[in-house]
mmCIF file of C-alpha atoms in Angstrom:
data_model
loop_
_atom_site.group_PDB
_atom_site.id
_atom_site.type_symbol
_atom_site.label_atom_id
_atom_site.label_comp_id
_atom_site.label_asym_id
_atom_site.label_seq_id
_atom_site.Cartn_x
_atom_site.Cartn_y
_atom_site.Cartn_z
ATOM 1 C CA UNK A 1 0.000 0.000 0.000
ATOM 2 C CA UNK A 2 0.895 3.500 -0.668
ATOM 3 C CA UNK A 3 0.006 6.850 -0.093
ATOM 4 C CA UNK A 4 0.736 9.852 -2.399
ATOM 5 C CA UNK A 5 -1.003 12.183 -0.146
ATOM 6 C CA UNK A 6 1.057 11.375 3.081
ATOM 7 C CA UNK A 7 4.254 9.617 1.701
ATOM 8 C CA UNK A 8 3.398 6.349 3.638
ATOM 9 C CA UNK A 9 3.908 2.964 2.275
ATOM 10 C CA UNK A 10 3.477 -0.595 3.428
ATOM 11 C CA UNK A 11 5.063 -3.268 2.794
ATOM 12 C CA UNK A 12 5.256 -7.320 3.651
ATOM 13 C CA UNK A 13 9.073 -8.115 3.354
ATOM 14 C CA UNK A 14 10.346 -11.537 2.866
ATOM 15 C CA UNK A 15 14.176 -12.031 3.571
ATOM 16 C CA UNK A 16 16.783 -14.875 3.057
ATOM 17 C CA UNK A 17 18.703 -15.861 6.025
ATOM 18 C CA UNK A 18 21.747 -14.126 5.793
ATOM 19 C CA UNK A 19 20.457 -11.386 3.750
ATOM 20 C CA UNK A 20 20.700 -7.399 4.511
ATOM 21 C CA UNK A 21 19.796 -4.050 4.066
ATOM 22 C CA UNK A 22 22.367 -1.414 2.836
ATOM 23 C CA UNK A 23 23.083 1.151 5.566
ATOM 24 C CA UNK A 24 19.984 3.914 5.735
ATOM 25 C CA UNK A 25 18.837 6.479 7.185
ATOM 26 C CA UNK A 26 14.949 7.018 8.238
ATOM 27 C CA UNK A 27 13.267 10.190 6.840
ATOM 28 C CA UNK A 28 10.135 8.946 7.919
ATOM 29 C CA UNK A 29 8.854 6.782 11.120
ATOM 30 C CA UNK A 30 8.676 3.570 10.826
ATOM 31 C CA UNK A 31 7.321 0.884 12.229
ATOM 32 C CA UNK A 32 7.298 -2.946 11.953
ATOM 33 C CA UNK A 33 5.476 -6.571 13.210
ATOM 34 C CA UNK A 34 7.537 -9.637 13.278
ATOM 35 C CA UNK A 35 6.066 -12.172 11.339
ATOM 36 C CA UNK A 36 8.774 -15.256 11.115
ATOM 37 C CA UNK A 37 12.275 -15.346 11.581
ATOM 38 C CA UNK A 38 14.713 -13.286 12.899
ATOM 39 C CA UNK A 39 16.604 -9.692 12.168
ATOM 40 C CA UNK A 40 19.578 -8.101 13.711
ATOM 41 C CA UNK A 41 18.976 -4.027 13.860
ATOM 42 C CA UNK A 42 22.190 -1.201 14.098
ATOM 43 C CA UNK A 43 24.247 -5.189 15.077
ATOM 44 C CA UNK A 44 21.487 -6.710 17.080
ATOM 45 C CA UNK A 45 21.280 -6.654 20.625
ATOM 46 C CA UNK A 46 24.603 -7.830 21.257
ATOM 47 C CA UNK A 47 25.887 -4.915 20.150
ATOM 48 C CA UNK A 48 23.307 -1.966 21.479
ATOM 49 C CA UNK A 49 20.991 -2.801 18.515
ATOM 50 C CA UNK A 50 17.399 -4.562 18.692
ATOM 51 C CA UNK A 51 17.178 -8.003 17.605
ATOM 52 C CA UNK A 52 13.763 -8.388 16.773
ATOM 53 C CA UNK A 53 12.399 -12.210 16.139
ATOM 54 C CA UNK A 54 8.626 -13.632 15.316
ATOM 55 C CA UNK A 55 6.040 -11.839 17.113
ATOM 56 C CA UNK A 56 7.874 -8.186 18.139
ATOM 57 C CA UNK A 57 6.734 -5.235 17.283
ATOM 58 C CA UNK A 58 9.506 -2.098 16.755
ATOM 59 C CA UNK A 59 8.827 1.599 16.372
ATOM 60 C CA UNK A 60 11.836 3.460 14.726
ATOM 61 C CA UNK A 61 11.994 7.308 14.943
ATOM 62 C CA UNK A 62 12.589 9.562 11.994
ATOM 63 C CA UNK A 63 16.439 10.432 11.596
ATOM 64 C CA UNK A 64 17.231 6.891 12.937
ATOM 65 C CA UNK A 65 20.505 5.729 10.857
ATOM 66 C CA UNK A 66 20.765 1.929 10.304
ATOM 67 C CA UNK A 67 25.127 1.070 9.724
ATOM 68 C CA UNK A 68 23.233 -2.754 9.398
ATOM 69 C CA UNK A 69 20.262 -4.806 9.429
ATOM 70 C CA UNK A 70 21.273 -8.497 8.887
ATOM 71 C CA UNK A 71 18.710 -11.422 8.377
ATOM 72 C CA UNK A 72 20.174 -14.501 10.595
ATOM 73 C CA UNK A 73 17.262 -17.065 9.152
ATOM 74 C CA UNK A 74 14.433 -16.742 6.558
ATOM 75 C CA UNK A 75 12.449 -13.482 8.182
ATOM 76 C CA UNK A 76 8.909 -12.262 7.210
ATOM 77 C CA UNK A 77 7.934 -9.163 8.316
ATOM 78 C CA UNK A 78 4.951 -6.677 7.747
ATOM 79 C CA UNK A 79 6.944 -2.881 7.823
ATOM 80 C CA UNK A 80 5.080 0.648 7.477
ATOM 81 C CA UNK A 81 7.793 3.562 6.831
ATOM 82 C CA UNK A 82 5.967 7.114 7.146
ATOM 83 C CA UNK A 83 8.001 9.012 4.666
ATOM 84 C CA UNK A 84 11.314 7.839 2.558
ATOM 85 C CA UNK A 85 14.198 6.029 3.249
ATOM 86 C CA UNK A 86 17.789 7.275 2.331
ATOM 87 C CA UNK A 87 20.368 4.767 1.623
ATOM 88 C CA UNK A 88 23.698 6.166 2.720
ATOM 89 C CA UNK A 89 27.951 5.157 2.702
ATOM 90 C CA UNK A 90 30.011 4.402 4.932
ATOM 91 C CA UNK A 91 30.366 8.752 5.460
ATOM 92 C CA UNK A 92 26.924 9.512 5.803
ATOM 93 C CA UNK A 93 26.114 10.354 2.436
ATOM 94 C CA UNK A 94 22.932 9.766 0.300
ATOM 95 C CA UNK A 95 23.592 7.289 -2.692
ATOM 96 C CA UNK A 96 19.977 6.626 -3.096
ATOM 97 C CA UNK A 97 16.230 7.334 -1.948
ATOM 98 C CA UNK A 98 12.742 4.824 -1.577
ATOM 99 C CA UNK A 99 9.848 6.609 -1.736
ATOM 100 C CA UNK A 100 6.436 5.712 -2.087
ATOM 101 C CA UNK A 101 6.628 6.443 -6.259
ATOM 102 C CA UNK A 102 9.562 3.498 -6.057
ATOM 103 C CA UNK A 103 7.461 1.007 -4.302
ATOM 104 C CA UNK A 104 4.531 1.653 -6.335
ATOM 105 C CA UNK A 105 6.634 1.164 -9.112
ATOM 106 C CA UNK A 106 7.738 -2.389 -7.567
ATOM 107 C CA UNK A 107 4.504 -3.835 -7.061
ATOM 108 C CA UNK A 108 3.752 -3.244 -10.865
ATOM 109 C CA UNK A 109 3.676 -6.350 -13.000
ATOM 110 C CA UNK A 110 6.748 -7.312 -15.394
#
């Protein structure tokens, strides 16, 4: 689901254990509900992060900066993001933007 008027948009993620997500920063809130599996958030908790398994439900502030989010075993989660996402380096800087018009553009048939 998306929303041009607010810049939300919903997604049901499916990830391969052992999988990531570049490093990012939150423009938007975002929030998540633990369907299967388990994911390791800014290193897990082992290392001041979240790790977040079936059933948990995780609230993420706008401005939040992700350096990792690693995918230990096959994870299925159901994630809202109020606004875009910025993918950044290792520096800080943007190399790329999801918005709402990108996952819109996603969900289109091939």
């Amino acid at each position: 689901r998306v929303s041009s008027e607010t810049g939300a948009w919903t997604v049901l993620f499916h990830c391969l254990a052992g999988s990531s997500f570049a490093p990012q920063r939150h423009l938007g809130a975002g929030e998540y509900l633990m369907l299967k599996g388990k994911m390791e958030v800014r290193g897990g908790v082992g290392k001041g992060g979240v790790t977040a398994v079936t059933g948990d439900y995780g609230y993420e502030p706008s401005g939040v900066v992700h350096d990792s989010t690693c995918f230990v075993e096959e994870t299925e989660f159901f994630f809202t993001n109020h606004g875009p996402i910025a993918f950044i380096d290792a520096v800080g800087n943007t190399t790329a933007v999801l918005d709402w018009r990108d996952i819109l553009a996603l969900a289109e048939p091939r």
